Coordinates of C-alpha atoms in Angstrom, one line a residue:
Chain A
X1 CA -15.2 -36.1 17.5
X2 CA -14.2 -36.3 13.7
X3 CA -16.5 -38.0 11.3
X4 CA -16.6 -38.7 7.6
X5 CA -19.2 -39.9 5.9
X6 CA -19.0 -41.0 1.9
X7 CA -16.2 -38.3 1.5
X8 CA -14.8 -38.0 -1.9
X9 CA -12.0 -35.2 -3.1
X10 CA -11.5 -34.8 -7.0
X11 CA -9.1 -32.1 -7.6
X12 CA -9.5 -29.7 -10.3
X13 CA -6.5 -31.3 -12.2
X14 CA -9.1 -34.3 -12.4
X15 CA -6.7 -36.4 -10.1
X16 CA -9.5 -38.1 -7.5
X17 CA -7.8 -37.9 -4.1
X18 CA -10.6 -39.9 -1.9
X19 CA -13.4 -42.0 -2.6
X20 CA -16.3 -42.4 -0.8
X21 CA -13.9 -42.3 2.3
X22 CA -16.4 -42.8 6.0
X23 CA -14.5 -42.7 9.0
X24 CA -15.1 -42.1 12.4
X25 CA -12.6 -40.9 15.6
X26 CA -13.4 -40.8 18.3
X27 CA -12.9 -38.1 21.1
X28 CA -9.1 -38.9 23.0
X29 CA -8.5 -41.5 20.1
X30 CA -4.8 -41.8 18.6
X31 CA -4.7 -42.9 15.2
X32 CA -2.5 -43.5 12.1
X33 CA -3.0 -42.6 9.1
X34 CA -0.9 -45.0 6.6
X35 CA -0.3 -45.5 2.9
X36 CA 2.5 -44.8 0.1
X37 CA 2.2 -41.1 -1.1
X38 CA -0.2 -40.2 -2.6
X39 CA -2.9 -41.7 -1.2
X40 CA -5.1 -39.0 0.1
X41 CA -3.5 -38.6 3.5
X42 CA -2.9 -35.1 3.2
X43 CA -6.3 -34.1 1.6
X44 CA -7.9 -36.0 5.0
X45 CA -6.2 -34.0 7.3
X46 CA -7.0 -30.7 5.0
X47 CA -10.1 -31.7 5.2
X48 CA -10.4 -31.1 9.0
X49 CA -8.8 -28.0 9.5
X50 CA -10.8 -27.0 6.2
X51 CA -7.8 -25.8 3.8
X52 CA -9.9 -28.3 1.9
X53 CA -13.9 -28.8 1.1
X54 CA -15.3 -32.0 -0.5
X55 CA -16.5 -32.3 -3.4
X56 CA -19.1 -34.8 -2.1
X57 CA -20.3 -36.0 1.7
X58 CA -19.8 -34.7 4.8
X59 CA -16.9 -33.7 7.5
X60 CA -18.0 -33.6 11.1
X61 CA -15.7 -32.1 13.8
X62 CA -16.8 -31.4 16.7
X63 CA -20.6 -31.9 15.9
X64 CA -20.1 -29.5 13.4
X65 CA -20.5 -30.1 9.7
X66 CA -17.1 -28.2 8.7
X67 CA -18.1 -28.4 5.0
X68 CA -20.6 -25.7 5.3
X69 CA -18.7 -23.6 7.5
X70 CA -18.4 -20.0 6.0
X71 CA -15.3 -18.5 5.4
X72 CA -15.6 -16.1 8.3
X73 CA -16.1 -19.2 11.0
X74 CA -13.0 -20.7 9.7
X75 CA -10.4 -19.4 11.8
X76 CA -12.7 -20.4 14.7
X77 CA -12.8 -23.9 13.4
X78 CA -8.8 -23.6 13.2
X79 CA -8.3 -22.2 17.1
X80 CA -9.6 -25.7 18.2
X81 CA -7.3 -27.9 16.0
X82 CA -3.7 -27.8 16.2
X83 CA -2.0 -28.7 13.3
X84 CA 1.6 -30.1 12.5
X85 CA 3.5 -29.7 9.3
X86 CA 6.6 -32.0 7.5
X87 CA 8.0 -28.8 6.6
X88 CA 6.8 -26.8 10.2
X89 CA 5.6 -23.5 8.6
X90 CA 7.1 -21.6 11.6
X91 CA 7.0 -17.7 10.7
X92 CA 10.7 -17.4 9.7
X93 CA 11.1 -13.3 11.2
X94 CA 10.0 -14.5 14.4
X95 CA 11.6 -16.4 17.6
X96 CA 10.3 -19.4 18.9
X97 CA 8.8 -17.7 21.4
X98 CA 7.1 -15.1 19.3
X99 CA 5.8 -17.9 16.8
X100 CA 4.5 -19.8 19.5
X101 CA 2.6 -17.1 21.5
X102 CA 1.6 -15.5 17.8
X103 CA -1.0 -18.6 18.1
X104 CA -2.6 -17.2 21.1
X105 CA -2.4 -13.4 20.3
X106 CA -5.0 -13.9 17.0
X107 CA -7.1 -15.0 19.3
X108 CA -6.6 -12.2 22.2
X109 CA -5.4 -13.6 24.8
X110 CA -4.5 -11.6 27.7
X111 CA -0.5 -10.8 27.8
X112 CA -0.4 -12.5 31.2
X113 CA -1.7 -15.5 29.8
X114 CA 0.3 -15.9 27.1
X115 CA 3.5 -15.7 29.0
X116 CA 2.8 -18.2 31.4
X117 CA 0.9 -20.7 28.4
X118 CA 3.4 -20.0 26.0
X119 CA 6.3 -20.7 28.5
X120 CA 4.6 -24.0 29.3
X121 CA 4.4 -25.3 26.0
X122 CA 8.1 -24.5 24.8
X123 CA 8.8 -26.7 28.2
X124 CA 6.4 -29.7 27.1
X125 CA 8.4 -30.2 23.8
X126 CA 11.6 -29.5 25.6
X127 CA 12.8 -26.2 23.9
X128 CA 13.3 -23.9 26.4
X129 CA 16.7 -22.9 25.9
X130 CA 16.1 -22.3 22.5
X131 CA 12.9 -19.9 22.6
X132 CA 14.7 -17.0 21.8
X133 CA 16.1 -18.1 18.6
X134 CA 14.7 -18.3 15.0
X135 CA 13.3 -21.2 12.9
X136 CA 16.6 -20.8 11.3
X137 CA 19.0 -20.9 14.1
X138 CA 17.5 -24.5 14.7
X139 CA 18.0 -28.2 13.3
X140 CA 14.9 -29.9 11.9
X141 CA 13.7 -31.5 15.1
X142 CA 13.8 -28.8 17.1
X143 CA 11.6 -26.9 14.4
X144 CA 9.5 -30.1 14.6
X145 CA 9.1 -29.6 18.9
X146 CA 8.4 -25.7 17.8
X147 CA 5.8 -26.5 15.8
X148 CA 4.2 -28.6 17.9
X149 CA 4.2 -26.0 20.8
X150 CA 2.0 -23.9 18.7
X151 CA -0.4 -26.2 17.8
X152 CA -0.3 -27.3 21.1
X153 CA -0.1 -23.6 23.3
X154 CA -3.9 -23.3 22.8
X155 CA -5.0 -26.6 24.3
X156 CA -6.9 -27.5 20.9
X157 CA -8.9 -30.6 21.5
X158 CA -7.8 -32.0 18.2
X159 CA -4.2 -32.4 17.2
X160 CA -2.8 -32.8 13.2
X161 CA 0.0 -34.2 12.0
X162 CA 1.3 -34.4 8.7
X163 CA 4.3 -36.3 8.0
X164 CA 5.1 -34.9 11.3
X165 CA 8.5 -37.3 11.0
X166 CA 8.8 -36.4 6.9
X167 CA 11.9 -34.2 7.6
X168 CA 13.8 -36.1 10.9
X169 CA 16.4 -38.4 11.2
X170 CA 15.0 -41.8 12.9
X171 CA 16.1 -41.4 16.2
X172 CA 14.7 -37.8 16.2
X173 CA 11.4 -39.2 15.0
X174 CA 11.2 -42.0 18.3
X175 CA 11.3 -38.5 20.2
X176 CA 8.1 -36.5 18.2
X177 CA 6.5 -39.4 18.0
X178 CA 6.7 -39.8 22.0
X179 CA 5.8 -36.2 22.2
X180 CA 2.7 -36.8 20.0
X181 CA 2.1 -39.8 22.3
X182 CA 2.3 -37.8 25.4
X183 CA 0.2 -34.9 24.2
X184 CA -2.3 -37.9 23.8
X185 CA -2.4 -39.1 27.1
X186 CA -3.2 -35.4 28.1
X187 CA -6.4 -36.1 26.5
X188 CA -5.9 -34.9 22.9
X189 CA -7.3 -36.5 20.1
X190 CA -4.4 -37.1 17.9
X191 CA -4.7 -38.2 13.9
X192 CA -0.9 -38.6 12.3
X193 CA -0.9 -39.1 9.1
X194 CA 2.8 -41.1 8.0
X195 CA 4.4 -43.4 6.3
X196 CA 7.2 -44.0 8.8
X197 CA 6.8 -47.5 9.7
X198 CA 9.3 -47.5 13.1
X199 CA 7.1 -44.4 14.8
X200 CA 3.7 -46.3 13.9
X201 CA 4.7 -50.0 15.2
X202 CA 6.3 -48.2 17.6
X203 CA 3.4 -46.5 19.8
X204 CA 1.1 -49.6 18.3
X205 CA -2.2 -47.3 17.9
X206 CA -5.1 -46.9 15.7
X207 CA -4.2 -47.8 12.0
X208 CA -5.9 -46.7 9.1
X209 CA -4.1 -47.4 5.9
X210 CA -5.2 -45.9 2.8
X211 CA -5.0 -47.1 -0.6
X212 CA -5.7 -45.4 -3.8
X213 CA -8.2 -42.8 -2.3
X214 CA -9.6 -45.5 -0.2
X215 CA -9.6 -46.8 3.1
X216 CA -7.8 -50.3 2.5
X217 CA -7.3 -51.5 6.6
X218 CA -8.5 -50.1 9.7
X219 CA -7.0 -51.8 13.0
X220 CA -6.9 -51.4 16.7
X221 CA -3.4 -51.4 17.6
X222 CA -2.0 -52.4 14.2
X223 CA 1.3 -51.8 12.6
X224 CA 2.5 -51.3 9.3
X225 CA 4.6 -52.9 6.4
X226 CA 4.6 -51.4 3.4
X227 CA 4.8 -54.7 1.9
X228 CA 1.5 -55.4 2.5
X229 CA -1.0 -56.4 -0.6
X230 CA -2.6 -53.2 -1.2
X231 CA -6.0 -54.3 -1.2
X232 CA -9.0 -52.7 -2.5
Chain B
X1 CA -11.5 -5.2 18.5
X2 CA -10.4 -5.0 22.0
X3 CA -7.6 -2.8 22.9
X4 CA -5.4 -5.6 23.3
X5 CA -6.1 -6.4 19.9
X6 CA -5.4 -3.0 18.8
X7 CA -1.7 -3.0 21.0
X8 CA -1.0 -6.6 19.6
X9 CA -1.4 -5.5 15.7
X10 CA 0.4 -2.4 16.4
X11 CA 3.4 -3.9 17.8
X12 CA 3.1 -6.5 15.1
X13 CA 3.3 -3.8 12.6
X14 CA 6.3 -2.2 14.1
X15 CA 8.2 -5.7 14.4
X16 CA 7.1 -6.9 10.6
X17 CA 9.0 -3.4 9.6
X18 CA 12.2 -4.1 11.9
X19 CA 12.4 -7.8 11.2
X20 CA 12.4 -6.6 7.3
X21 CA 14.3 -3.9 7.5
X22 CA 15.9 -4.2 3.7
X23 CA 12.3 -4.6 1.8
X24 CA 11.0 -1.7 3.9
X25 CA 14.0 0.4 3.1
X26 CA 13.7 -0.1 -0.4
X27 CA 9.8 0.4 -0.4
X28 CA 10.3 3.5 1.6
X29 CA 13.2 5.3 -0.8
X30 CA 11.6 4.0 -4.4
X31 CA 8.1 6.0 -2.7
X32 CA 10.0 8.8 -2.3
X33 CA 12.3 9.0 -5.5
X34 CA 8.7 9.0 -7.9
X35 CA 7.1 11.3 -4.9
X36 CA 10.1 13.9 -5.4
X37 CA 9.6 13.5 -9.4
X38 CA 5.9 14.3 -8.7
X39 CA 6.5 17.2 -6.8
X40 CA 9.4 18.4 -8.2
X41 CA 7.2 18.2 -11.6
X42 CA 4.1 20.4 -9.6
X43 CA 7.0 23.0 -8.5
X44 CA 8.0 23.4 -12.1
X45 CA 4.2 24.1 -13.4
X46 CA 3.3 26.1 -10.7
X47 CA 6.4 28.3 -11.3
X48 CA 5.8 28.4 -15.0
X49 CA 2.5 29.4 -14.6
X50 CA 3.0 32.4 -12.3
X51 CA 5.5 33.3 -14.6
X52 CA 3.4 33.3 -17.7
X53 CA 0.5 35.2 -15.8
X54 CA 3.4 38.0 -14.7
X55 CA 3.9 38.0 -18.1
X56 CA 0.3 38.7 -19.7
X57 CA -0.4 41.3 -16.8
X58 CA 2.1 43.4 -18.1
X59 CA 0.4 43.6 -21.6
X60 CA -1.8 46.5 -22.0
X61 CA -2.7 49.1 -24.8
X62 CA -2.2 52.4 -25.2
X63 CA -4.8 54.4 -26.9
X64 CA -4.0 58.3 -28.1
X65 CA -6.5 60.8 -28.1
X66 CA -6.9 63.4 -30.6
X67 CA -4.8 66.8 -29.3
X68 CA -6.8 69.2 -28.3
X69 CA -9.8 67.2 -27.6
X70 CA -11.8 68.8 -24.7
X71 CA -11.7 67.3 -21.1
X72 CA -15.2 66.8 -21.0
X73 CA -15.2 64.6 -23.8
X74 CA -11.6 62.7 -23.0
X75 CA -14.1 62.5 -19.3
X76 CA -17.0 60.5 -21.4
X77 CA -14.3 58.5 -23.7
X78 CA -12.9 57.4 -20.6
X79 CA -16.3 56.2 -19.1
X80 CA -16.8 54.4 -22.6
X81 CA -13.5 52.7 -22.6
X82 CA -14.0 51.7 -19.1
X83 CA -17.4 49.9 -19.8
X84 CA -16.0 48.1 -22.8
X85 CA -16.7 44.2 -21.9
X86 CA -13.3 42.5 -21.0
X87 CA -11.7 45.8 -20.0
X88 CA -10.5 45.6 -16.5
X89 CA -8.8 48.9 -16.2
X90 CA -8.5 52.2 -18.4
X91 CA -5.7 54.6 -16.2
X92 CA -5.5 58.3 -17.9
X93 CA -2.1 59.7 -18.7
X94 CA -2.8 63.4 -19.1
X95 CA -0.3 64.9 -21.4
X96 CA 1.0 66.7 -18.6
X97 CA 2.2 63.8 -17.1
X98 CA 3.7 61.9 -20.0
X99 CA 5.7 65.1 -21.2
X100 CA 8.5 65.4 -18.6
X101 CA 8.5 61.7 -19.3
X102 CA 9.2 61.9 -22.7
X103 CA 11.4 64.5 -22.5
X104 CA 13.8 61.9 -20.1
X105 CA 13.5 59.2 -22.2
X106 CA 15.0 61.1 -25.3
X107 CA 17.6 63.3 -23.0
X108 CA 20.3 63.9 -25.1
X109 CA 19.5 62.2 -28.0
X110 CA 16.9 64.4 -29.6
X111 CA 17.1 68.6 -29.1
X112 CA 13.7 69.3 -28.0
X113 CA 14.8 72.9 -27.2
X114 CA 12.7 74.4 -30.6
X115 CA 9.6 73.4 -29.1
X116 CA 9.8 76.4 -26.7
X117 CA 8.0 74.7 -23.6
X118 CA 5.7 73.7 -26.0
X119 CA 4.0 70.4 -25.2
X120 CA 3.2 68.4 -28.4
X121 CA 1.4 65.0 -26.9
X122 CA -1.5 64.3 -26.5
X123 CA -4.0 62.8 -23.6
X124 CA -3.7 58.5 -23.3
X125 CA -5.6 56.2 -21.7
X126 CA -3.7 52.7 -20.3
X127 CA -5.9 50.1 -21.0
X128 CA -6.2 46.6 -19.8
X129 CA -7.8 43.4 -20.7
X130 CA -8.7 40.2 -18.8
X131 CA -8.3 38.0 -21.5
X132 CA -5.5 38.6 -23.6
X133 CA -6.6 36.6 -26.4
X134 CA -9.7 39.5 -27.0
X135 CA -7.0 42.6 -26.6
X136 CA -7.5 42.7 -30.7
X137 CA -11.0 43.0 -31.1
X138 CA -11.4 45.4 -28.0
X139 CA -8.7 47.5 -29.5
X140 CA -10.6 47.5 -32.7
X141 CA -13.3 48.8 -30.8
X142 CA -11.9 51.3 -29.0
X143 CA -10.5 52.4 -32.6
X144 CA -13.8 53.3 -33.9
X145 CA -14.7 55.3 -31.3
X146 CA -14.6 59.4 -31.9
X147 CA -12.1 61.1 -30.4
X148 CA -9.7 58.1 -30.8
X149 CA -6.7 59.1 -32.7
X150 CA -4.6 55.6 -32.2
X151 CA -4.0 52.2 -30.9
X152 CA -1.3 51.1 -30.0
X153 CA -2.2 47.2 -28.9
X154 CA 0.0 44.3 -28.5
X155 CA -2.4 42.0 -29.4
X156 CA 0.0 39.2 -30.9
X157 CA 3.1 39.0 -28.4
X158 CA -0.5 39.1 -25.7
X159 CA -2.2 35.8 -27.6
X160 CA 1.2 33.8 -28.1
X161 CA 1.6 34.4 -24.2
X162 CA -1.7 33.2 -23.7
X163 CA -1.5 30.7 -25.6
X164 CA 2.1 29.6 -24.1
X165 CA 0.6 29.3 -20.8
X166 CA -2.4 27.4 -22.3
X167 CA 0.0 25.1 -23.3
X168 CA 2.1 25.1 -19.9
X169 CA -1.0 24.5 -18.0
X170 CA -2.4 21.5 -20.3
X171 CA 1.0 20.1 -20.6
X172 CA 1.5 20.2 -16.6
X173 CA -2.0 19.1 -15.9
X174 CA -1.3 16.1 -18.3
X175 CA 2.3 16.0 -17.1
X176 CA 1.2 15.3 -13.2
X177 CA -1.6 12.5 -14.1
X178 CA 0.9 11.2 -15.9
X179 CA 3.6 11.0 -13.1
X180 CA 0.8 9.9 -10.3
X181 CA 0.1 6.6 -12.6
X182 CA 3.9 6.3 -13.1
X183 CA 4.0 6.8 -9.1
X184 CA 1.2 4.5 -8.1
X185 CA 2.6 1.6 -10.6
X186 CA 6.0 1.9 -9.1
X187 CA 4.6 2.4 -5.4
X188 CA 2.1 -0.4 -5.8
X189 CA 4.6 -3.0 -7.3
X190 CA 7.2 -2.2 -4.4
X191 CA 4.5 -2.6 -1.8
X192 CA 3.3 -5.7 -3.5
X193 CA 6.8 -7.4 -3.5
X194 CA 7.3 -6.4 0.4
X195 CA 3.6 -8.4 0.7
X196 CA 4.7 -11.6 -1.6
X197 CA 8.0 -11.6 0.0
X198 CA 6.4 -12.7 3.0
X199 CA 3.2 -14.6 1.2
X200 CA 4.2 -18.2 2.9
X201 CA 3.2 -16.0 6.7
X202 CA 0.6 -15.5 5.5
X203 CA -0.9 -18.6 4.8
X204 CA 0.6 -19.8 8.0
X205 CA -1.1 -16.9 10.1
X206 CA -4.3 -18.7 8.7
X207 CA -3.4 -21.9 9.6
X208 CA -3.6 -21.0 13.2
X209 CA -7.1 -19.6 13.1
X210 CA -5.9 -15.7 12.9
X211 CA -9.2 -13.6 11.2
X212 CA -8.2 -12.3 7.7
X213 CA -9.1 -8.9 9.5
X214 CA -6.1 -9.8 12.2
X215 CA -3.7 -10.8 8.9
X216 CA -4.3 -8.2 6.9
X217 CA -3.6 -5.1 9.1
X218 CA -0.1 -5.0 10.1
X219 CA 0.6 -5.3 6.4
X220 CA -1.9 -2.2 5.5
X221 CA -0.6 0.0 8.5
X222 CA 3.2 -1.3 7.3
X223 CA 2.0 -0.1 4.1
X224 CA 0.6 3.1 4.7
X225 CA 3.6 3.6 6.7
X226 CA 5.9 2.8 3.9
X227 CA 4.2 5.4 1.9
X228 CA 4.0 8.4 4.7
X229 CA 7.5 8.3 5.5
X230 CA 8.1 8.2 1.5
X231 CA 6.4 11.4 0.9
X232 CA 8.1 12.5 4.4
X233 CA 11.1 12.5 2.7
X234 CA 10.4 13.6 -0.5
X235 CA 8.7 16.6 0.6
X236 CA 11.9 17.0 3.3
X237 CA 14.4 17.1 0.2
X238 CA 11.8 19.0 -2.3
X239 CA 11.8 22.1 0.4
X240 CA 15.6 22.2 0.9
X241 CA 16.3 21.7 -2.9
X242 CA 13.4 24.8 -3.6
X243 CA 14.5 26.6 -1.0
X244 CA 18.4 26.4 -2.2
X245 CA 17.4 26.8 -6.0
X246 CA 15.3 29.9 -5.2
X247 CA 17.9 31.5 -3.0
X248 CA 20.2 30.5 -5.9
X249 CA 18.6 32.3 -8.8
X250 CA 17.1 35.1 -7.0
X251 CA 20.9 35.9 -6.8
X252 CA 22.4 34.9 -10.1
X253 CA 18.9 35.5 -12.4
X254 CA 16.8 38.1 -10.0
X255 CA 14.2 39.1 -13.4
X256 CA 13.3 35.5 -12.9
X257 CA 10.4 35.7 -10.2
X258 CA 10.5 32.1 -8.9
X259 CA 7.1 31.4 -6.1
X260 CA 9.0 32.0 -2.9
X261 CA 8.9 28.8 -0.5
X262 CA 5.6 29.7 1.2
X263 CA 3.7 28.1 3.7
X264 CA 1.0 28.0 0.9
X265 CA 3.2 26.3 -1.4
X266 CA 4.4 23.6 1.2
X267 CA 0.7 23.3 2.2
X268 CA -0.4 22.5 -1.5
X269 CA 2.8 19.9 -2.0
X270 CA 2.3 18.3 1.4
X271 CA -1.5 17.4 1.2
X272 CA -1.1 16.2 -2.7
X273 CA 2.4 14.1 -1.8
X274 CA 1.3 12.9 1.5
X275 CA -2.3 12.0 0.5
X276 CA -0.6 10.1 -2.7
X277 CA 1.9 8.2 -0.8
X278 CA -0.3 7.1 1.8
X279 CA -3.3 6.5 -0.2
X280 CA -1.4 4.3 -2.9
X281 CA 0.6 2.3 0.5
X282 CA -3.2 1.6 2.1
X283 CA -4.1 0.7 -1.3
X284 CA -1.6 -1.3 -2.9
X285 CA -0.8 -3.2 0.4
X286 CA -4.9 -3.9 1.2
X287 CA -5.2 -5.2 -2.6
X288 CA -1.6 -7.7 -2.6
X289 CA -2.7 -9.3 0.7
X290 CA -6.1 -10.1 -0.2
X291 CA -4.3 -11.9 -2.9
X292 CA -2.8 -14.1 -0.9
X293 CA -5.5 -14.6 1.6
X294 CA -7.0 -18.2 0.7
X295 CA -10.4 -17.8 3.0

């Protein structure tokens, strides 16, 4: 479903972000994404939804080779990959609601259909009372559940995360990350990319941890300390 | 794009103006404070002008003929005069006709009652030029030509008028350039502060895979917007002011002829304001979000 082979990101500040990172996911896989900041989590997320091109190897999502996409497909690209932010990037003039079914108008759905979508969402993260307010009206985690009812209204086969805990206090975070979980089980691929250690040996999935641009572990139901030797 | 499309960016133009209300209120009155300066600035030439082209129709030349001279030849002077380049009208006052004339003008300040009915003037022709600039060579002309007893040309008070609205029409000309760059830095820096106010959207309107074609409208049409109902306005208080100021000093200062509020004059403000305001608002607003588009 996602595949990188020999990816490396230098930034034009010099700073190298990944090295010869391969990786592959597979279709309904959950994974982690682990590693102190600064380790090129981010930039493999970015790299997906293309806010980001390598400066050498490939990215492969969904049998597509997303690093010679032109500019034009990439909104295309974006429609099938839902992605969630630390900070939630919710449009502050509009409602829940609006922000939500703002997803599904871009891509011109019929008004019908993105009453009855849009409703459903808001109800899978539990915001239903609140879709009439704005990102402002809300506390963090319930920006958190917004966001993730638009990058979840459009049924996206892939499903971002960044930091999606960054911002939440922990008992908040046991809940998004059991809504990540459950928007798994639906049949999502999900990739999460955090450095909360209770949400990752928590839902004991996939972990990759990265190191210094590198991939430094990769385990089948792993957790994480950040103790661990940083290996190389 | 679909007519759902269409509805759907329509709407969103309408709600991006509600939701920011404040930047589109201040967009909206700093378009129509430089549109009003623009226009008011085009009023004042245009009124300026008429009034130095009043002026310069009202020079003309007299040229006295010898007394006596026989109407057959006054006949062929006049033909002569009349074919002079740049002459656009030569009008005959026949002695007869300027007497009783004469005779009012100096009523009671002259005793004319030694001339016995005697009329002592002679025949004149009016003359007129297009271009007052060439009234003293054509009355040289006309001075050489037999038959002629005098000129009487105001050749210098005609070229310093020319000249004056030579200078009024350059000035304005330079005058309104100057005020549409003035407008379109003023318009095009509001527009482009409603647009980065709001920069973070549109990254995030990216993000969730809308076309830079679906991004970019509502802020154009919000933009053209902002600049239509600008010059709305300005042109809404331009007419009232005009009309007021014209009513105004028709009454105090009538010798002043002021263009009367036509539907010409409206016409001519309303196409330049209106075509300014909402070219510079597509403009402005196209050019400030493809700034912030990343893709």
């Amino acid at each position: 479903m996602i595949e990188f082979q020999n990816v490396s990101v230098v930034y034009p500040n010099g700073a190298q972000a990944l090295r010869e990172v391969s990786l592959h996911i597979e279709k309904g896989e959950f994974l982690f994404l682990v590693g102190p900041t600064g380790t090129g989590k981010s930039t493999l997320l970015k790299l997906v939804y293309r806010e980001l091109t390598p400066s050498q190897g490939q990215v492969v999502v969904n049998g597509e080779d997303v690093t010679r996409l032109p500019a034009s497909r990439v909104p295309y690209l974006r429609r099938r990959i839902g992605v969630v932010f630390q900070d939630f990037r919710l449009l502050p003039q509009k409602t829940v609601y609006e922000n939500v079914a703002y997803a599904l108008h871009v891509i011109g759905t019929p008004y019908r259909e993105i009453r009855r979508r849009v409703a459903l969402a808001i109800d899978v993260v539990g915001l239903g009372r609140k879709a009439a307010s704005y990102p402002g009206q809300l506390s963090g985690g319930e920006q958190q559940r917004a966001c993730i009812a638009r990058a979840i209204v459009n049924n996206p086969p892939i499903l971002l995360a960044d930091e999606p805990t960054g911002n939440l206090d922990p008992e908040m975070s046991q809940d998004i990350a059991q809504l990540l979980n459950d928007i798994h089980i639906r049949g999502t691929t999900v990739v999460v990319a955090s450095h909360d250690i209770a949400i990752v040996n928590a839902l004991r999935k996939r972990v990759v941890t990265l190191a210094r641009g590198r991939i430094a572990r990769d385990e089948a139901g792993g957790g994480y300390s950040p103790d661990e030797p940083e290996a190389c | 794009m679909s007519l759902r499309h269409a509805e759907f960016l329509l709407l969103e133009t309408f709600t991006g103006i509600r939701r920011n209300a404040f930047m589109s209120l201040a967009a909206v009155s700093t378009i129509t404070v430089s549109l009003l300066l623009l226009g008011g600035l085009r009023l004042t030439i245009a009124n300026l002008t008429q009034m130095a082209e009043t002026l310069a129709g009202r020079f003309e030349m007299r040229v006295f003929l010898h007394t006596h001279l026989p109407t057959a030849q006054r006949d062929s002077l006049w033909k002569e005069i009349s074919a002079l380049p740049g002459v656009t009208g030569c009008r005959l006052v026949s002695k007869e006709e300027a007497w009783p004339q004469f005779r009012r003008r100096l009523q009671g300040a002259v005793d004319l009652t030694d001339l016995e009915g005697e009329n002592p003037l002679p025949d004149s022709f009016v003359v007129r030029v297009a271009d007052l600039t060439r009234m003293g060579a054509v009355a040289d002309q006309i001075r050489r030509l037999r038959g002629v007893d005098d000129v009487l040309d105001t050749h210098e008070e005609a070229e310093r008028v020319a000249s004056l609205t030579r200078a009024v029409r350059a000035g304005g000309t330079l005058g309104v350039v100057l005020l549409v760059a003035v407008a379109a830095i003023i318009v095009g820096n509001t527009i482009r502060l409603t647009v980065y106010a709001r920069r973070k959207e549109i990254g995030i309107m990216q993000l969730v895979g809308a076309t830079n074609a679906c991004v970019q409208t509502p802020f154009v049409l919000e933009g053209t917007l902002h600049g239509l109902v600008g010059a709305l306005l300005a042109l809404l208080l331009l007419g009232a002011g005009y009309t007021y100021l014209h009513d105004q000093i028709r009454q105090s200062l009538p010798f002043l002829e002021l263009l009367p509020p036509s539907t010409s004059l409206v016409l001519s403000q309303s196409s330049i304001l209106l075509g300014v305001g909402a070219g510079l608002g597509l403009l402005t607003s196209a050019l400030s979000v493809h700034r912030y588009l990343r893709t």
